[in-house]
Amino acid sequence: MATEIKVGLAGFGNVGKGTYDILERNHSLIRQRAGAPISVKRVTVRNVDRVKLLVDEDVIVTNDWHDLVNDPEVNVVVEAMGGIEPAKSLILAAIDAGKHVVTANKALLAEHGNEIFSAAQAKGVNVAFEAAVAGSIPIVKALREGLAANRVSSIAGIINGTCNFILSTMRDTGRSFDDVLKEAQRLGYAEADPTFDIEGTDSAHKLMLLSAIAFGVPVDMSKVHIEGITHLEAKDIKFAEELGYRIKLLGITKYTDYGIELRVHPALVPTRRLLANVEGAMNAVVVKGDAAESSLYYGKGAGSEPTGSAVVADLIDIARTAEVAVSERPRMPTTTHNPKAKSFADFGDTVCSYYLRIPVEDKPGVLAEIARILADNKISIESLIQKEAPLEDASTEIILLTHSTREADIQRAIRTMQQLANVRGAIVLLRKEELQ
Amino acid sequence: MATEIKVGLAGFGNVGKGTYDILERNHSLIRQRAGAPISVKRVTVRNVDRVKLLVDEDVIVTNDWHDLVNDPEVNVVVEAMGGIEPAKSLILAAIDAGKHVVTANKALLAEHGNEIFSAAQAKGVNVAFEAAVAGSIPIVKALREGLAANRVSSIAGIINGTCNFILSTMRDTGRSFDDVLKEAQRLGYAEADPTFDIEGTDSAHKLMLLSAIAFGVPVDMSKVHIEGITHLEAKDIKFAEELGYRIKLLGITKYTDYGIELRVHPALVPTRRLLANVEGAMNAVVVKGDAAESSLYYGKGAGSEPTGSAVVADLIDIARTAEVAVSERPRMPTTTHNPKAKSFADFGDTVCSYYLRIPVEDKPGVLAEIARILADNKISIESLIQKEAPLEDASTEIILLTHSTREADIQRAIRTMQQLANVRGAIVLLRKEELQ
């Protein structure tokens, strides 16, 4: 028999309210699919009075999260508070009390997942987190179950809607980053303090979880190379377009001979690839496996009900399998899973192809100097645009694409080029992902 | 404990060999993920000698499918024969013997699914069929589990790679259907007898299964409106492109006030939609739900290992849950699921917007006649192109897009227009899907 679920819900913001609303509206449909009823018994929030007006009168609303842990009828805690504390204490206390946990908290899991998953495994409870990565998209389930026959070789995703909205709008309008960021804030696509999104931290948290699932590694945020989009210039978006690429902020993790790559950075994606055509605040993840080959998952990465959809899917899975032995449940990424897990790669060992924009004096011989430095570092050029019209101060810009090369080699070449008397400013480097 | 799976594999063509190869190559990884080993114990094929060379020597190869059913150690039968018989007899016999079944056979399930699923439910065994729809894409799991919180309102998919390859190539090259079909046959994208694919039958089978899962209805192929791509002309692809659309063969099922729509036909999709950018032999499915909103699933819809990937994912799910009560297992679409299931819609009640190409005499007043007929049928025009240059015989063509209207109304209008003296040939009608 499926297990009736009485939810203790912590937090009634975006995700908490979305989860509650779906459970109310689709109650009978969810009961039918889960094989047992799922309802919210308790909510804990800071502002009790506000939330009492938004929920059924038989839902108990208090302002102390311990109430969820102490209620023996609550068998699943949904953590929708966000942030590290008190979310972490709540989750560990819920696990300790033998309750299953569902959370959308990517920052917490990416930073403290090892401790949380180990505690859950020791207690034989689930910590489910479909909502933590790419909102409504069932990508955690796709990786763990749908693609379970595959040895995954790489994952590349647009997993931050704020950044994708900004980049799509910069391309469509030719406007600057700062200008579009302000619009995104006005429209509610970016927060008042957008640092977490635009610096790439949020994408890195989600990427860390995807990598942990796909490759069975413990989470370790110190291994993620992170670059955001704050330094992107409108002209690089334009030049990329001329070369047949769109710039997207990607989270990329690959299983390679030299270790597992983990990196978040803006990347040139060929215009004909589906991923290049993901517009606005949408999310998409491309997975490559040895049997399924390439597949892509696309949808809303944020929002109240899209995220709630993923929380409720986890609740339905728990209702179906709560009484099943832990070994048969969908696997959790923990340190105990894969003792032979590959280690993370040094970022310098990453193999990529590159876009360089080099501001130079418009003099004969400049291109020869640059070409020589690249050759000395065994970097070969795939294509080159020397912008024809020199700028007003007699400087111009060389734009080139390289073939595949090691990150350490391109960085060394850039340091050397930067010393040239004819190079007039900072060289811009962007990476290219063919996603073949 | 998870259950060790000993597979009886019927058929060793494309799908059978892909399944076998994945189980061999990724054996230890699959064992870890399933919680128990999964291996092929027996294979039945027509040509025993050919297959003996391709499998391990401890696999028993015979030419009688009854051997799979009669072996008490075989606990899951993988049906990879295709066709209706003997596949149907094998599946029913395996169910009767208490064995689980995994199949990629969409034609069989779309035609005889009610009988098969009812038998499985009565016996408490699974009939899993992830591989039957869209190959490697875990769309069955996404609908049943990932999106289980949602009331699905519509599904629209490119679910036949042969047709999508032909349409993509027609657009890229401007060549005719017949010409591109021959190329597709040379390249192995189309079979020697391509009827099932190009007439839309294969898409209709897959659509029927998607609709059954999403809406809990019994399968009934007689309710699917099916149009293939054999009559598509290169010029309609070109005109659609000029209007900002690409033509794709879509399978569409919608839950509406007047019943469940089920239709397969070429459709104009706005160029900026992701679905319009699915190229070559790839598959993609867009699902709309009330909570998750729009999501899309993309990948290889055919091929040995991509299809095998889905078969093996089903085997892993069975290993994890074989000892679990049937009620907790992923739901099967059967007549017993949803006694209040909505009935299917009459095709005439479908609401769509339309593309019309009307060959006319290049005379004053023709457009007025056509506009009047549309107005009489309460059809309003969204945009119109009268091709400027008259053809050599003083005829020309009017191309127009309508706003939303009922199928029965547009058909009545076309019948009336077709009577006009100034209309010189058959009016071409195509449907438009905005996928908003």
mmCIF file of C-alpha atoms in Angstrom, chain A residues 1-2 22 25-26 28-30 32-33 136 138 141-142 144-151 171-172 214 272 274 277-279 282 290-300 305-306 309 312-313 316-317 319-321 324-325 327-331 337-338, chain B residues 1-2 22 25-26 28-30 32-33 136 138 141-142 144-151 171-172 214 272 274 277-279 282 290-300 305-306 309 312-313 316-317 319-321 324-325 327-331 337-338:
data_model
loop_
_atom_site.group_PDB
_atom_site.id
_atom_site.type_symbol
_atom_site.label_atom_id
_atom_site.label_comp_id
_atom_site.label_asym_id
_atom_site.label_seq_id
_atom_site.Cartn_x
_atom_site.Cartn_y
_atom_site.Cartn_z
ATOM 1 C CA MET A 1 0.000 0.000 0.000
ATOM 2 C CA ALA A 2 1.088 3.525 -0.690
ATOM 3 C CA ILE A 22 -0.992 22.469 -6.304
ATOM 4 C CA ARG A 25 -6.159 22.234 -6.467
ATOM 5 C CA ASN A 26 -5.142 18.802 -7.776
ATOM 6 C CA SER A 28 -7.935 14.069 -5.977
ATOM 7 C CA LEU A 29 -5.784 13.619 -9.076
ATOM 8 C CA ILE A 30 -2.641 13.469 -6.914
ATOM 9 C CA GLN A 32 -5.118 8.778 -7.475
ATOM 10 C CA ARG A 33 -1.581 8.925 -8.871
ATOM 11 C CA SER A 136 9.821 22.179 -13.236
ATOM 12 C CA PRO A 138 12.309 16.467 -14.176
ATOM 13 C CA LYS A 141 14.618 11.801 -12.379
ATOM 14 C CA ALA A 142 15.830 11.689 -15.990
ATOM 15 C CA ARG A 144 18.778 8.749 -12.108
ATOM 16 C CA GLU A 145 16.079 6.675 -13.731
ATOM 17 C CA GLY A 146 15.298 7.564 -17.338
ATOM 18 C CA LEU A 147 18.965 7.410 -18.360
ATOM 19 C CA ALA A 148 20.001 4.808 -15.766
ATOM 20 C CA ALA A 149 21.308 2.473 -18.497
ATOM 21 C CA ASN A 150 23.856 5.066 -19.584
ATOM 22 C CA ARG A 151 27.387 5.967 -18.737
ATOM 23 C CA ARG A 171 21.363 39.876 -28.160
ATOM 24 C CA ASP A 172 17.890 40.926 -29.312
ATOM 25 C CA ALA A 214 25.592 11.675 -12.884
ATOM 26 C CA ARG A 272 21.644 25.807 -34.986
ATOM 27 C CA LEU A 274 18.659 23.681 -29.759
ATOM 28 C CA ASN A 277 17.601 28.771 -29.139
ATOM 29 C CA VAL A 278 16.540 28.613 -25.494
ATOM 30 C CA GLU A 279 15.288 32.158 -24.957
ATOM 31 C CA MET A 282 13.779 29.347 -19.658
ATOM 32 C CA ASP A 290 26.850 6.222 -24.250
ATOM 33 C CA ALA A 291 23.554 4.530 -25.169
ATOM 34 C CA ALA A 292 20.933 7.289 -25.461
ATOM 35 C CA GLU A 293 23.416 9.690 -27.094
ATOM 36 C CA SER A 294 22.260 13.308 -26.810
ATOM 37 C CA SER A 295 19.004 14.310 -25.114
ATOM 38 C CA LEU A 296 17.663 17.659 -23.951
ATOM 39 C CA TYR A 297 15.213 18.707 -21.234
ATOM 40 C CA TYR A 298 13.612 22.154 -21.332
ATOM 41 C CA GLY A 299 11.163 24.086 -19.182
ATOM 42 C CA LYS A 300 10.564 26.729 -16.556
ATOM 43 C CA GLU A 305 3.977 26.467 -9.422
ATOM 44 C CA PRO A 306 6.681 25.220 -11.823
ATOM 45 C CA SER A 309 5.348 20.840 -9.571
ATOM 46 C CA VAL A 312 4.870 17.521 -5.467
ATOM 47 C CA ALA A 313 6.352 14.953 -7.897
ATOM 48 C CA ILE A 316 4.177 11.389 -4.922
ATOM 49 C CA ASP A 317 7.320 9.269 -5.347
ATOM 50 C CA ALA A 319 4.083 8.153 -1.074
ATOM 51 C CA ARG A 320 4.599 5.275 -3.498
ATOM 52 C CA THR A 321 7.857 4.039 -2.017
ATOM 53 C CA VAL A 324 10.106 0.263 0.419
ATOM 54 C CA ALA A 325 13.636 -0.553 1.581
ATOM 55 C CA SER A 327 18.107 0.240 -1.453
ATOM 56 C CA GLU A 328 15.214 0.228 -3.926
ATOM 57 C CA ARG A 329 14.572 3.940 -3.771
ATOM 58 C CA PRO A 330 15.993 6.347 -6.292
ATOM 59 C CA ARG A 331 19.665 6.730 -5.440
ATOM 60 C CA HIS A 337 27.979 5.677 -3.320
ATOM 61 C CA ASN A 338 30.992 5.431 -5.465
ATOM 62 C CA MET B 1 15.966 -6.121 -1.761
ATOM 63 C CA ALA B 2 16.000 -5.493 -5.433
ATOM 64 C CA ILE B 22 24.077 -2.151 -23.277
ATOM 65 C CA ARG B 25 28.878 -3.263 -21.701
ATOM 66 C CA ASN B 26 27.427 -1.455 -18.666
ATOM 67 C CA SER B 28 28.393 -3.484 -13.360
ATOM 68 C CA LEU B 29 27.072 0.065 -13.537
ATOM 69 C CA ILE B 30 23.544 -1.232 -14.177
ATOM 70 C CA GLN B 32 24.842 -0.907 -8.985
ATOM 71 C CA ARG B 33 21.945 1.295 -10.097
ATOM 72 C CA SER B 136 15.703 7.242 -25.914
ATOM 73 C CA PRO B 138 12.201 9.230 -21.076
ATOM 74 C CA LYS B 141 8.430 8.463 -17.128
ATOM 75 C CA ALA B 142 8.224 12.259 -17.405
ATOM 76 C CA ARG B 144 3.725 9.476 -15.269
ATOM 77 C CA GLU B 145 6.159 10.545 -12.592
ATOM 78 C CA GLY B 146 8.052 13.772 -13.296
ATOM 79 C CA LEU B 147 4.855 15.664 -14.132
ATOM 80 C CA ALA B 148 2.566 13.631 -11.847
ATOM 81 C CA ALA B 149 1.492 16.794 -9.996
ATOM 82 C CA ASN B 150 0.025 18.255 -13.173
ATOM 83 C CA ARG B 151 -3.267 18.242 -14.939
ATOM 84 C CA ARG B 171 13.208 23.025 -46.256
ATOM 85 C CA ASP B 172 17.015 23.180 -46.385
ATOM 86 C CA ALA B 214 -1.711 11.674 -19.894
ATOM 87 C CA ARG B 272 11.242 30.860 -32.885
ATOM 88 C CA LEU B 274 12.126 25.248 -29.950
ATOM 89 C CA ASN B 277 14.209 23.964 -34.566
ATOM 90 C CA VAL B 278 14.201 20.196 -34.089
ATOM 91 C CA GLU B 279 16.120 19.069 -37.159
ATOM 92 C CA MET B 282 15.458 13.817 -33.966
ATOM 93 C CA ASP B 290 -1.261 23.419 -15.138
ATOM 94 C CA ALA B 291 1.632 23.622 -12.659
ATOM 95 C CA ALA B 292 4.831 23.023 -14.640
ATOM 96 C CA GLU B 293 3.514 25.016 -17.631
ATOM 97 C CA SER B 294 5.423 24.158 -20.815
ATOM 98 C CA SER B 295 8.269 21.638 -20.914
ATOM 99 C CA LEU B 296 10.045 19.898 -23.785
ATOM 100 C CA TYR B 297 11.883 16.581 -24.123
ATOM 101 C CA TYR B 298 14.258 15.997 -27.018
ATOM 102 C CA GLY B 299 16.468 13.168 -28.205
ATOM 103 C CA LYS B 300 16.997 10.254 -30.566
ATOM 104 C CA GLU B 305 21.223 1.743 -28.482
ATOM 105 C CA PRO B 306 19.019 4.842 -28.020
ATOM 106 C CA SER B 309 18.597 2.702 -23.399
ATOM 107 C CA VAL B 312 17.146 -1.108 -20.018
ATOM 108 C CA ALA B 313 15.766 1.824 -17.958
ATOM 109 C CA ILE B 316 16.143 -1.296 -13.912
ATOM 110 C CA ASP B 317 12.801 0.066 -12.687
ATOM 111 C CA ALA B 319 14.443 -4.760 -10.696
ATOM 112 C CA ARG B 320 13.880 -2.069 -8.076
ATOM 113 C CA THR B 321 10.155 -2.585 -7.719
ATOM 114 C CA VAL B 324 6.488 -4.066 -4.594
ATOM 115 C CA ALA B 325 2.702 -4.245 -4.716
ATOM 116 C CA SER B 327 -0.472 -0.273 -6.695
ATOM 117 C CA GLU B 328 2.871 1.393 -5.990
ATOM 118 C CA ARG B 329 4.331 0.757 -9.395
ATOM 119 C CA PRO B 330 4.283 3.322 -12.160
ATOM 120 C CA ARG B 331 0.737 3.408 -13.468
ATOM 121 C CA HIS B 337 -7.832 3.615 -14.557
ATOM 122 C CA ASN B 338 -10.160 6.414 -15.141
#
